[in-house]
PDB file of C-alpha atoms in Angstrom:
ATOM      1  CA  MET A  38      66.698  14.465  98.018  1.00 55.00           C
ATOM      2  CA  SER A  39      68.899  12.448 100.398  1.00 55.00           C
ATOM      3  CA  ARG A  40      71.092  13.991 103.092  1.00 54.00           C
ATOM      4  CA  GLN A  41      74.204  12.923 101.170  1.00 57.00           C
ATOM      5  CA  THR A  42      72.969  14.618  97.997  1.00 55.00           C
ATOM      6  CA  LEU A  43      72.116  17.768  99.951  1.00 49.00           C
ATOM      7  CA  ALA A  44      75.593  17.797 101.518  1.00 49.00           C
ATOM      8  CA  VAL A  45      77.274  17.514  98.104  1.00 46.00           C
ATOM      9  CA  PHE A  46      75.016  20.277  96.744  1.00 44.00           C
ATOM     10  CA  PHE A  47      75.885  22.675  99.574  1.00 42.00           C
ATOM     11  CA  ILE A  48      79.621  21.895  99.372  1.00 46.00           C
ATOM     12  CA  LYS A  49      79.698  22.604  95.624  1.00 51.00           C
ATOM     13  CA  ASN A  50      77.823  25.868  96.064  1.00 51.00           C
ATOM     14  CA  MET A  51      80.059  26.913  98.944  1.00 47.00           C
ATOM     15  CA  LYS A  52      83.144  26.329  96.769  1.00 51.00           C
ATOM     16  CA  LYS A  53      81.568  28.303  93.927  1.00 51.00           C
ATOM     17  CA  GLU A  54      80.722  31.205  96.252  1.00 47.00           C
ATOM     18  CA  THR A  55      84.266  31.129  97.682  1.00 61.00           C
ATOM     19  CA  LYS A  56      85.763  31.399  94.172  1.00 63.00           C
ATOM     20  CA  GLU A  57      83.430  34.279  93.330  1.00 72.00           C
ATOM     21  CA  GLU A  58      84.228  36.023  96.600  1.00 85.00           C
ATOM     22  CA  THR A  59      87.979  35.724  96.013  1.00 86.00           C
ATOM     23  CA  LYS A  60      87.662  37.095  92.477  1.00 89.00           C
ATOM     24  CA  ASN A  61      85.470  39.973  93.650  1.00 92.00           C
ATOM     25  CA  VAL A  62      87.867  40.829  96.474  1.00 94.00           C
ATOM     26  CA  ILE A  63      90.828  41.038  94.068  1.00 95.00           C
ATOM     27  CA  LEU A  64      88.966  43.130  91.487  1.00 95.00           C
ATOM     28  CA  THR A  65      87.404  45.423  94.095  1.00 95.00           C
ATOM     29  CA  ARG A  66      90.728  46.059  95.816  1.00 96.00           C
ATOM     30  CA  LYS A  67      92.499  46.679  92.487  1.00 96.00           C
ATOM     31  CA  GLN A  68      89.804  49.124  91.370  1.00 95.00           C
ATOM     32  CA  ALA A  69      90.033  51.011  94.662  1.00 96.00           C
ATOM     33  CA  ALA A  70      93.808  51.287  94.239  1.00 95.00           C
ATOM     34  CA  GLU A  71      93.440  52.426  90.609  1.00 95.00           C
ATOM     35  CA  ASN A  72      91.021  55.186  91.636  1.00 94.00           C
ATOM     36  CA  TRP A  73      93.494  56.301  94.305  1.00 93.00           C
ATOM     37  CA  LEU A  74      96.493  56.205  91.943  1.00 93.00           C
ATOM     38  CA  LYS A  75      94.860  58.291  89.189  1.00 91.00           C
ATOM     39  CA  THR A  76      96.238  61.402  90.854  1.00 88.00           C
ATOM     40  CA  LYS A  77      99.729  59.866  90.822  1.00 91.00           C
ATOM     41  CA  GLU A  78     100.022  58.759  87.189  1.00 89.00           C
ATOM     42  CA  ASP A  79     100.365  62.229  85.651  1.00 85.00           C
ATOM     43  CA  LYS A  80     103.024  63.092  88.212  1.00 90.00           C
ATOM     44  CA  TRP A  81     104.942  59.864  87.467  1.00 92.00           C
ATOM     45  CA  THR A  82     104.924  60.723  83.760  1.00 90.00           C
ATOM     46  CA  GLU A  83     106.187  64.208  84.524  1.00 87.00           C
ATOM     47  CA  TYR A  84     108.962  62.839  86.754  1.00 90.00           C
ATOM     48  CA  GLU A  85     110.033  60.397  84.026  1.00 90.00           C
ATOM     49  CA  LYS A  86     110.153  63.199  81.474  1.00 87.00           C
ATOM     50  CA  LEU A  87     112.314  65.256  83.819  1.00 86.00           C
ATOM     51  CA  PHE A  88     114.717  62.373  84.277  1.00 89.00           C
ATOM     52  CA  HIS A  89     114.990  61.926  80.495  1.00 86.00           C
ATOM     53  CA  ASN A  90     115.345  65.692  79.989  1.00 81.00           C
ATOM     54  CA  GLU A  91     112.148  65.854  77.983  1.00 79.00           C
ATOM     55  CA  LEU A  92     109.789  68.813  78.229  1.00 72.00           C
ATOM     56  CA  TYR A  93     106.321  68.029  79.552  1.00 68.00           C
ATOM     57  CA  ASP A  94     104.111  71.095  79.114  1.00 65.00           C
ATOM     58  CA  SER A  95     101.621  72.429  76.596  1.00 61.00           C
ATOM     59  CA  VAL A  96     103.637  75.542  75.660  1.00 60.00           C
ATOM     60  CA  SER A  97     107.072  74.158  74.775  1.00 62.00           C
ATOM     61  CA  GLN A  98     105.706  71.606  72.321  1.00 61.00           C
ATOM     62  CA  SER A  99     104.335  74.391  70.098  1.00 63.00           C
ATOM     63  CA  THR A 100     107.323  76.753  70.258  1.00 63.00           C
ATOM     64  CA  LYS A 101     110.933  76.704  69.121  1.00 64.00           C
ATOM     65  CA  SER A 102     112.175  76.929  72.691  1.00 62.00           C
ATOM     66  CA  GLN A 103     113.294  73.488  73.899  1.00 64.00           C
ATOM     67  CA  VAL A 104     115.287  74.337  77.016  1.00 65.00           C
ATOM     68  CA  PHE A 105     115.887  71.879  79.820  1.00 69.00           C
ATOM     69  CA  ASP A 106     118.366  71.443  82.655  1.00 74.00           C
ATOM     70  CA  PRO A 107     119.893  67.974  83.218  1.00 83.00           C
ATOM     71  CA  LYS A 108     121.282  68.785  86.685  1.00 86.00           C
ATOM     72  CA  LEU A 109     118.569  66.900  88.572  1.00 86.00           C
ATOM     73  CA  ALA A 110     118.982  63.721  86.501  1.00 88.00           C
ATOM     74  CA  THR A 111     122.752  63.975  86.864  1.00 90.00           C
ATOM     75  CA  MET A 112     122.462  64.269  90.653  1.00 90.00           C
ATOM     76  CA  VAL A 113     120.296  61.143  90.823  1.00 90.00           C
ATOM     77  CA  LEU A 114     122.722  59.123  88.667  1.00 91.00           C
ATOM     78  CA  GLU A 115     125.714  60.276  90.687  1.00 92.00           C
ATOM     79  CA  ARG A 116     124.011  59.493  93.982  1.00 90.00           C
ATOM     80  CA  GLU A 117     122.985  55.967  92.967  1.00 91.00           C
ATOM     81  CA  ALA A 118     126.596  55.292  91.979  1.00 90.00           C
ATOM     82  CA  ARG A 119     127.742  56.426  95.438  1.00 91.00           C
ATOM     83  CA  VAL A 120     125.000  54.828  97.549  1.00 88.00           C
ATOM     84  CA  MET A 121     125.140  51.528  95.659  1.00 89.00           C
ATOM     85  CA  ALA A 122     128.824  51.616  94.755  1.00 89.00           C
ATOM     86  CA  GLN A 123     129.288  47.963  95.683  1.00 90.00           C
ATOM     87  CA  LEU A 124     127.401  44.931  96.894  1.00 88.00           C
ATOM     88  CA  PRO A 125     126.304  44.927 100.559  1.00 84.00           C
ATOM     89  CA  THR A 126     129.160  44.163 102.947  1.00 84.00           C
ATOM     90  CA  GLY A 127     127.123  43.106 105.980  1.00 83.00           C
ATOM     91  CA  LYS A 128     127.959  39.706 107.472  1.00 86.00           C
ATOM     92  CA  VAL A 129     126.035  37.047 109.347  1.00 84.00           C
ATOM     93  CA  LYS A 130     127.163  36.926 112.989  1.00 86.00           C
ATOM     94  CA  ALA A 131     126.830  33.938 115.311  1.00 84.00           C
ATOM     95  CA  ILE A 132     125.175  34.424 118.687  1.00 84.00           C
ATOM     96  CA  SER A 133     127.248  31.684 120.342  1.00 81.00           C
ATOM     97  CA  LYS A 134     130.546  29.863 119.790  1.00 79.00           C
ATOM     98  CA  ASN A 135     128.670  26.734 118.739  1.00 81.00           C
ATOM     99  CA  ASP A 136     127.329  28.575 115.669  1.00 82.00           C
ATOM    100  CA  ARG A 137     130.698  29.750 114.301  1.00 82.00           C
ATOM    101  CA  PHE A 138     130.782  27.130 111.547  1.00 86.00           C
ATOM    102  CA  GLY A 139     127.249  28.021 110.485  1.00 86.00           C
ATOM    103  CA  GLU A 140     128.244  31.678 110.414  1.00 88.00           C
ATOM    104  CA  LYS A 141     131.125  31.038 108.013  1.00 90.00           C
ATOM    105  CA  LEU A 142     129.028  28.756 105.807  1.00 90.00           C
ATOM    106  CA  MET A 143     126.203  31.296 105.510  1.00 90.00           C
ATOM    107  CA  ASN A 144     128.597  34.133 104.663  1.00 89.00           C
ATOM    108  CA  ILE A 145     130.290  32.044 101.974  1.00 91.00           C
ATOM    109  CA  THR A 146     126.882  31.065 100.567  1.00 90.00           C
ATOM    110  CA  LEU A 147     125.781  34.708 100.477  1.00 90.00           C
ATOM    111  CA  ASP A 148     128.961  36.053  98.857  1.00 90.00           C
ATOM    112  CA  LYS A 149     129.801  33.203  96.483  1.00 91.00           C
ATOM    113  CA  TYR A 150     126.388  31.772  95.626  1.00 92.00           C
ATOM    114  CA  VAL A 151     123.469  34.162  96.201  1.00 92.00           C
ATOM    115  CA  TYR A 152     124.899  37.509  95.039  1.00 91.00           C
ATOM    116  CA  PRO A 153     126.400  36.129  91.771  1.00 92.00           C
ATOM    117  CA  ASN A 154     123.223  34.182  90.880  1.00 92.00           C
ATOM    118  CA  ALA A 155     120.362  36.424  92.040  1.00 92.00           C
ATOM    119  CA  ASN A 156     120.396  38.083  88.633  1.00 92.00           C
ATOM    120  CA  SER A 157     116.910  37.857  87.131  1.00 90.00           C
ATOM    121  CA  GLN A 158     116.391  40.976  84.965  1.00 92.00           C
ATOM    122  CA  PHE A 159     119.877  42.361  85.787  1.00 94.00           C
ATOM    123  CA  ASP A 160     122.866  41.494  87.921  1.00 94.00           C
ATOM    124  CA  PHE A 161     122.261  42.115  91.614  1.00 94.00           C
ATOM    125  CA  LEU A 162     124.345  45.304  91.893  1.00 94.00           C
ATOM    126  CA  THR A 163     122.569  46.875  88.913  1.00 95.00           C
ATOM    127  CA  LYS A 164     119.202  46.043  90.481  1.00 95.00           C
ATOM    128  CA  LEU A 165     120.203  47.777  93.709  1.00 94.00           C
ATOM    129  CA  ARG A 166     121.210  50.863  91.739  1.00 95.00           C
ATOM    130  CA  LEU A 167     117.907  50.853  89.841  1.00 95.00           C
ATOM    131  CA  VAL A 168     115.974  50.598  93.111  1.00 95.00           C
ATOM    132  CA  ASP A 169     117.800  53.656  94.417  1.00 94.00           C
ATOM    133  CA  ARG A 170     117.353  55.563  91.132  1.00 94.00           C
ATOM    134  CA  TYR A 171     113.620  55.004  90.761  1.00 95.00           C
ATOM    135  CA  SER A 172     112.925  55.644  94.437  1.00 94.00           C
ATOM    136  CA  ASN A 173     114.472  59.084  93.916  1.00 93.00           C
ATOM    137  CA  ILE A 174     112.267  59.636  90.861  1.00 93.00           C
ATOM    138  CA  TYR A 175     108.927  58.375  92.199  1.00 95.00           C
ATOM    139  CA  GLY A 176     109.542  58.702  95.931  1.00 93.00           C
ATOM    140  CA  ASN A 177     109.170  54.951  96.477  1.00 94.00           C
ATOM    141  CA  PHE A 178     110.026  51.871  94.479  1.00 96.00           C
ATOM    142  CA  PHE A 179     108.937  48.228  94.794  1.00 96.00           C
ATOM    143  CA  ALA A 180     110.632  44.859  94.397  1.00 96.00           C
ATOM    144  CA  PHE A 181     109.366  41.298  94.784  1.00 96.00           C
ATOM    145  CA  VAL A 182     111.427  38.905  96.919  1.00 95.00           C
ATOM    146  CA  ASP A 183     110.966  35.170  96.478  1.00 93.00           C
ATOM    147  CA  TRP A 184     112.733  31.827  96.339  1.00 92.00           C
ATOM    148  CA  VAL A 185     113.510  30.817  92.740  1.00 90.00           C
ATOM    149  CA  VAL A 186     114.572  27.680  90.899  1.00 88.00           C
ATOM    150  CA  GLU A 187     116.526  28.577  87.759  1.00 86.00           C
ATOM    151  CA  GLU A 188     117.462  26.426  84.769  1.00 83.00           C
ATOM    152  CA  ASN A 189     121.149  27.104  85.427  1.00 83.00           C
ATOM    153  CA  GLY A 190     120.880  25.212  88.718  1.00 87.00           C
ATOM    154  CA  TYR A 191     120.546  28.183  91.062  1.00 92.00           C
ATOM    155  CA  ILE A 192     118.072  27.605  93.891  1.00 92.00           C
ATOM    156  CA  GLY A 193     117.781  30.496  96.297  1.00 92.00           C
ATOM    157  CA  PRO A 194     116.413  34.002  96.958  1.00 93.00           C
ATOM    158  CA  ASP A 195     116.116  36.634  94.243  1.00 94.00           C
ATOM    159  CA  LEU A 196     114.970  40.228  93.836  1.00 94.00           C
ATOM    160  CA  HIS A 197     112.585  41.102  90.991  1.00 96.00           C
ATOM    161  CA  LEU A 198     112.010  44.801  90.226  1.00 96.00           C
ATOM    162  CA  LEU A 199     108.357  45.809  89.750  1.00 96.00           C
ATOM    163  CA  ASN A 200     106.894  48.372  87.389  1.00 94.00           C
ATOM    164  CA  ILE A 201     105.378  51.052  89.625  1.00 94.00           C
ATOM    165  CA  ARG A 202     102.237  51.111  87.450  1.00 94.00           C
ATOM    166  CA  ASP A 203     101.710  47.393  88.044  1.00 95.00           C
ATOM    167  CA  VAL A 204     101.657  47.646  91.847  1.00 96.00           C
ATOM    168  CA  PHE A 205      98.329  48.265  93.626  1.00 97.00           C
ATOM    169  CA  PRO A 206      98.816  48.928  97.364  1.00 96.00           C
ATOM    170  CA  GLN A 207      96.171  48.723 100.067  1.00 96.00           C
ATOM    171  CA  VAL A 208      94.199  51.963 100.124  1.00 94.00           C
ATOM    172  CA  GLY A 209      94.608  53.708 103.461  1.00 92.00           C
ATOM    173  CA  ALA A 210      97.887  52.032 104.411  1.00 93.00           C
ATOM    174  CA  VAL A 211     100.928  54.252 104.968  1.00 92.00           C
ATOM    175  CA  SER A 212     103.599  51.641 104.167  1.00 93.00           C
ATOM    176  CA  ILE A 213     104.190  48.004 103.239  1.00 94.00           C
ATOM    177  CA  GLU A 214     104.587  47.147 106.915  1.00 93.00           C
ATOM    178  CA  ASP A 215     101.201  48.735 107.597  1.00 92.00           C
ATOM    179  CA  SER A 216      99.496  46.755 104.781  1.00 95.00           C
ATOM    180  CA  ASP A 217      97.478  43.552 105.009  1.00 96.00           C
ATOM    181  CA  TYR A 218      97.856  42.869 101.288  1.00 97.00           C
ATOM    182  CA  ILE A 219      99.287  44.164  98.032  1.00 97.00           C
ATOM    183  CA  ILE A 220      98.317  43.327  94.436  1.00 97.00           C
ATOM    184  CA  VAL A 221     100.913  42.967  91.665  1.00 97.00           C
ATOM    185  CA  ARG A 222     100.033  42.796  87.968  1.00 96.00           C
ATOM    186  CA  THR A 223     102.086  40.835  85.442  1.00 94.00           C
ATOM    187  CA  TRP A 224     101.595  40.167  81.727  1.00 93.00           C
ATOM    188  CA  GLN A 225     102.107  36.580  80.607  1.00 92.00           C
ATOM    189  CA  PRO A 226     102.024  34.817  77.199  1.00 91.00           C
ATOM    190  CA  ILE A 227     100.252  31.523  76.480  1.00 91.00           C
ATOM    191  CA  SER A 228     103.590  29.699  76.819  1.00 91.00           C
ATOM    192  CA  TYR A 229     103.729  30.737  80.484  1.00 93.00           C
ATOM    193  CA  PHE A 230     100.435  29.010  81.268  1.00 94.00           C
ATOM    194  CA  GLU A 231     101.414  25.947  79.229  1.00 93.00           C
ATOM    195  CA  SER A 232     104.546  25.607  81.366  1.00 92.00           C
ATOM    196  CA  LEU A 233     102.331  25.332  84.468  1.00 93.00           C
ATOM    197  CA  LYS A 234     100.338  22.288  83.328  1.00 90.00           C
ATOM    198  CA  ASP A 235     102.304  19.843  85.480  1.00 89.00           C
ATOM    199  CA  ASN A 236     102.781  22.210  88.419  1.00 90.00           C
ATOM    200  CA  LYS A 237     100.649  20.974  91.312  1.00 89.00           C
ATOM    201  CA  GLU A 238     100.570  24.419  92.925  1.00 90.00           C
ATOM    202  CA  PHE A 239      98.397  25.715  90.077  1.00 93.00           C
ATOM    203  CA  LYS A 240      94.859  24.794  88.994  1.00 93.00           C
ATOM    204  CA  ASN A 241      92.421  25.443  86.129  1.00 93.00           C
ATOM    205  CA  ILE A 242      95.370  25.760  83.725  1.00 94.00           C
ATOM    206  CA  SER A 243      93.777  23.776  80.867  1.00 93.00           C
ATOM    207  CA  GLU A 244      90.609  25.882  81.106  1.00 93.00           C
ATOM    208  CA  VAL A 245      92.650  29.087  81.159  1.00 93.00           C
ATOM    209  CA  ILE A 246      94.640  28.092  78.062  1.00 93.00           C
ATOM    210  CA  THR A 247      91.460  27.186  76.158  1.00 92.00           C
ATOM    211  CA  LYS A 248      89.793  30.498  77.043  1.00 91.00           C
ATOM    212  CA  LEU A 249      92.840  32.610  76.259  1.00 90.00           C
ATOM    213  CA  LYS A 250      93.448  30.990  72.872  1.00 86.00           C
ATOM    214  CA  ASN A 251      89.920  31.953  71.864  1.00 82.00           C
ATOM    215  CA  LYS A 252      90.115  35.475  73.197  1.00 75.00           C
ATOM    216  CA  SER A 253      91.305  38.643  71.524  1.00 53.00           C
ATOM    217  CA  THR A 254      94.196  40.205  73.419  1.00 45.00           C
ATOM    218  CA  VAL A 255      94.135  43.683  71.923  1.00 44.00           C
ATOM    219  CA  LYS A 256      94.002  46.093  74.856  1.00 44.00           C
ATOM    220  CA  ASP A 257      92.232  49.421  74.745  1.00 43.00           C
ATOM    221  CA  SER A 258      94.366  52.392  73.738  1.00 41.00           C
ATOM    222  CA  LYS A 259      94.236  54.003  77.177  1.00 42.00           C
ATOM    223  CA  ASP A 260      95.614  50.878  78.819  1.00 49.00           C
ATOM    224  CA  LYS A 261      98.419  50.580  76.262  1.00 45.00           C
ATOM    225  CA  ASP A 262      99.375  54.243  76.478  1.00 44.00           C
ATOM    226  CA  ALA A 263      99.690  54.038  80.249  1.00 46.00           C
ATOM    227  CA  ARG A 264     102.118  51.159  79.999  1.00 44.00           C
ATOM    228  CA  GLU A 265     104.107  52.644  77.137  1.00 43.00           C
ATOM    229  CA  GLU A 266     105.057  55.568  79.360  1.00 49.00           C
ATOM    230  CA  SER A 267     107.028  53.211  81.589  1.00 47.00           C
ATOM    231  CA  GLU A 268     110.747  52.797  80.964  1.00 44.00           C
ATOM    232  CA  PHE A 269     110.788  49.076  81.730  1.00 40.00           C
ATOM    233  CA  PRO A 270     111.694  46.873  78.717  1.00 42.00           C
ATOM    234  CA  SER A 271     109.182  44.215  79.790  1.00 44.00           C
ATOM    235  CA  ASP A 272     106.330  46.636  79.162  1.00 45.00           C
ATOM    236  CA  LEU A 273     107.246  47.210  75.541  1.00 41.00           C
ATOM    237  CA  THR A 274     106.011  43.738  74.611  1.00 43.00           C
ATOM    238  CA  VAL A 275     102.669  44.111  76.370  1.00 45.00           C
ATOM    239  CA  LYS A 276     101.131  45.972  73.450  1.00 41.00           C
ATOM    240  CA  ASP A 277     101.776  42.950  71.218  1.00 46.00           C
ATOM    241  CA  LYS A 278      99.118  40.261  70.918  1.00 56.00           C
ATOM    242  CA  GLY A 279      99.384  37.219  73.140  1.00 74.00           C
ATOM    243  CA  TYR A 280      99.999  38.751  76.580  1.00 88.00           C
ATOM    244  CA  PHE A 281      97.401  38.417  79.309  1.00 92.00           C
ATOM    245  CA  GLU A 282      96.848  40.135  82.629  1.00 93.00           C
ATOM    246  CA  VAL A 283      97.525  38.154  85.808  1.00 95.00           C
ATOM    247  CA  LEU A 284      96.672  39.746  89.146  1.00 96.00           C
ATOM    248  CA  SER A 285      98.564  38.334  92.125  1.00 96.00           C
ATOM    249  CA  MET A 286      97.161  39.290  95.511  1.00 97.00           C
ATOM    250  CA  TYR A 287      99.726  38.735  98.243  1.00 97.00           C
ATOM    251  CA  GLU A 288      98.413  38.555 101.784  1.00 96.00           C
ATOM    252  CA  LYS A 289     100.431  37.784 104.897  1.00 95.00           C
ATOM    253  CA  ASP A 290      99.054  34.258 105.079  1.00 94.00           C
ATOM    254  CA  LYS A 291      97.950  33.538 101.489  1.00 95.00           C
ATOM    255  CA  TRP A 292      98.878  34.151  97.844  1.00 96.00           C
ATOM    256  CA  THR A 293      96.225  34.180  95.090  1.00 96.00           C
ATOM    257  CA  ASP A 294      96.685  34.461  91.304  1.00 96.00           C
ATOM    258  CA  TYR A 295      93.757  35.500  89.097  1.00 96.00           C
ATOM    259  CA  VAL A 296      93.785  35.566  85.266  1.00 95.00           C
ATOM    260  CA  THR A 297      91.549  38.462  84.242  1.00 93.00           C
ATOM    261  CA  ASP A 298      90.952  37.465  80.608  1.00 91.00           C
ATOM    262  CA  ALA A 299      90.018  33.910  81.600  1.00 92.00           C
ATOM    263  CA  ASP A 300      88.090  34.937  84.745  1.00 92.00           C
ATOM    264  CA  LEU A 301      89.696  32.119  86.721  1.00 93.00           C
ATOM    265  CA  ASN A 302      91.934  31.718  89.739  1.00 94.00           C
ATOM    266  CA  ILE A 303      94.993  29.632  88.930  1.00 95.00           C
ATOM    267  CA  ARG A 304      96.597  29.533  92.370  1.00 94.00           C
ATOM    268  CA  GLU A 305      95.528  29.793  95.994  1.00 94.00           C
ATOM    269  CA  MET A 306      98.267  28.789  98.388  1.00 94.00           C
ATOM    270  CA  LYS A 307      99.568  29.526 101.858  1.00 95.00           C
ATOM    271  CA  ASN A 308     102.434  31.979 102.112  1.00 94.00           C
ATOM    272  CA  PRO A 309     105.372  29.636 101.331  1.00 91.00           C
ATOM    273  CA  HIS A 310     107.769  31.838 103.305  1.00 90.00           C
ATOM    274  CA  GLU A 311     105.725  31.150 106.458  1.00 90.00           C
ATOM    275  CA  ASN A 312     106.903  34.448 107.955  1.00 91.00           C
ATOM    276  CA  GLY A 313     103.640  36.380 108.134  1.00 91.00           C
ATOM    277  CA  GLU A 314     105.055  39.078 105.840  1.00 94.00           C
ATOM    278  CA  LEU A 315     104.295  40.354 102.354  1.00 96.00           C
ATOM    279  CA  PRO A 316     106.851  39.275  99.690  1.00 96.00           C
ATOM    280  CA  VAL A 317     107.036  42.831  98.306  1.00 96.00           C
ATOM    281  CA  VAL A 318     109.602  45.275  99.689  1.00 95.00           C
ATOM    282  CA  CYS A 319     110.032  48.963  98.983  1.00 94.00           C
ATOM    283  CA  LYS A 320     112.766  51.570  99.233  1.00 94.00           C
ATOM    284  CA  TYR A 321     111.849  55.179 100.012  1.00 94.00           C
ATOM    285  CA  SER A 322     113.662  58.335  99.082  1.00 92.00           C
ATOM    286  CA  ILE A 323     111.830  60.444 101.679  1.00 92.00           C
ATOM    287  CA  PRO A 324     109.037  58.593 103.540  1.00 92.00           C
ATOM    288  CA  LEU A 325     105.913  60.530 104.538  1.00 91.00           C
ATOM    289  CA  LEU A 326     103.141  59.706 106.998  1.00 89.00           C
ATOM    290  CA  THR A 327     100.542  61.209 104.669  1.00 88.00           C
ATOM    291  CA  ASP A 328     101.537  59.441 101.450  1.00 91.00           C
ATOM    292  CA  PHE A 329     102.267  55.743 100.817  1.00 93.00           C
ATOM    293  CA  PHE A 330     104.668  56.702  97.992  1.00 93.00           C
ATOM    294  CA  GLY A 331     106.651  59.252  99.956  1.00 92.00           C
ATOM    295  CA  MET A 332     108.512  62.059  98.200  1.00 92.00           C
ATOM    296  CA  GLY A 333     111.440  61.940  95.780  1.00 90.00           C
ATOM    297  CA  ASP A 334     113.874  64.492  94.385  1.00 87.00           C
ATOM    298  CA  PHE A 335     111.677  65.150  91.382  1.00 84.00           C
TER     299      PHE A 335
END
């Protein structure tokens, strides 16, 4: 075997090992987070029931007594309306007289362009209220911040609310700022992957589509039940056929997307923000040093 052939052989095997290592890292980290969060899931369900004024105990379901008190839910709704009564009023300030024009331009862009158009899922003010509401229910709530390109012509930053059951933090970290990575799960249909065929940032798309079309997408009952307990509308469609799990591992210097059902990575790219930060933010109700999720009213 020639030196050139040996070099090609080693390069191919190194690439294969790298892919396997990346996949194993994502799955291992997600599993560690799932094991850690098992103690949280029952509490989250209980908190959600309290917010909806639904009884969550073994006794009440078998008796005629169905008594609940909506004061706690009312307090949370009233507080979110006060805390997030309007859009943020902070302004960009110039550090020198030479930047005054830039200051005015950035403030106009923020008020007239970003706030009215950063409305994926809901309008921006509603999203801020939801962040405050769910942080008071769970203790902490997550949102994904990224630059988006919309069909309506909007190109700019946006805030995307995350289902708390689809966020897998770094085990041992006490906050987002203390984390080296965070994993976010999304559920995507075949049409999503087909729309990525011509996107140069993604790879293995044709292979993924072929594998997914030949694969059953019926999830086990435990997995479906866990998602059905969430109040997010996006989760209601997950139980239908045709949605597949995508795990996105965000590190400070790199983003990686892995399609579980196809067992393939579809994206490995440098952090496009180039800021050395994770693109996931969180809002606490009451932060704690001993618990990543803090403590909420419930």
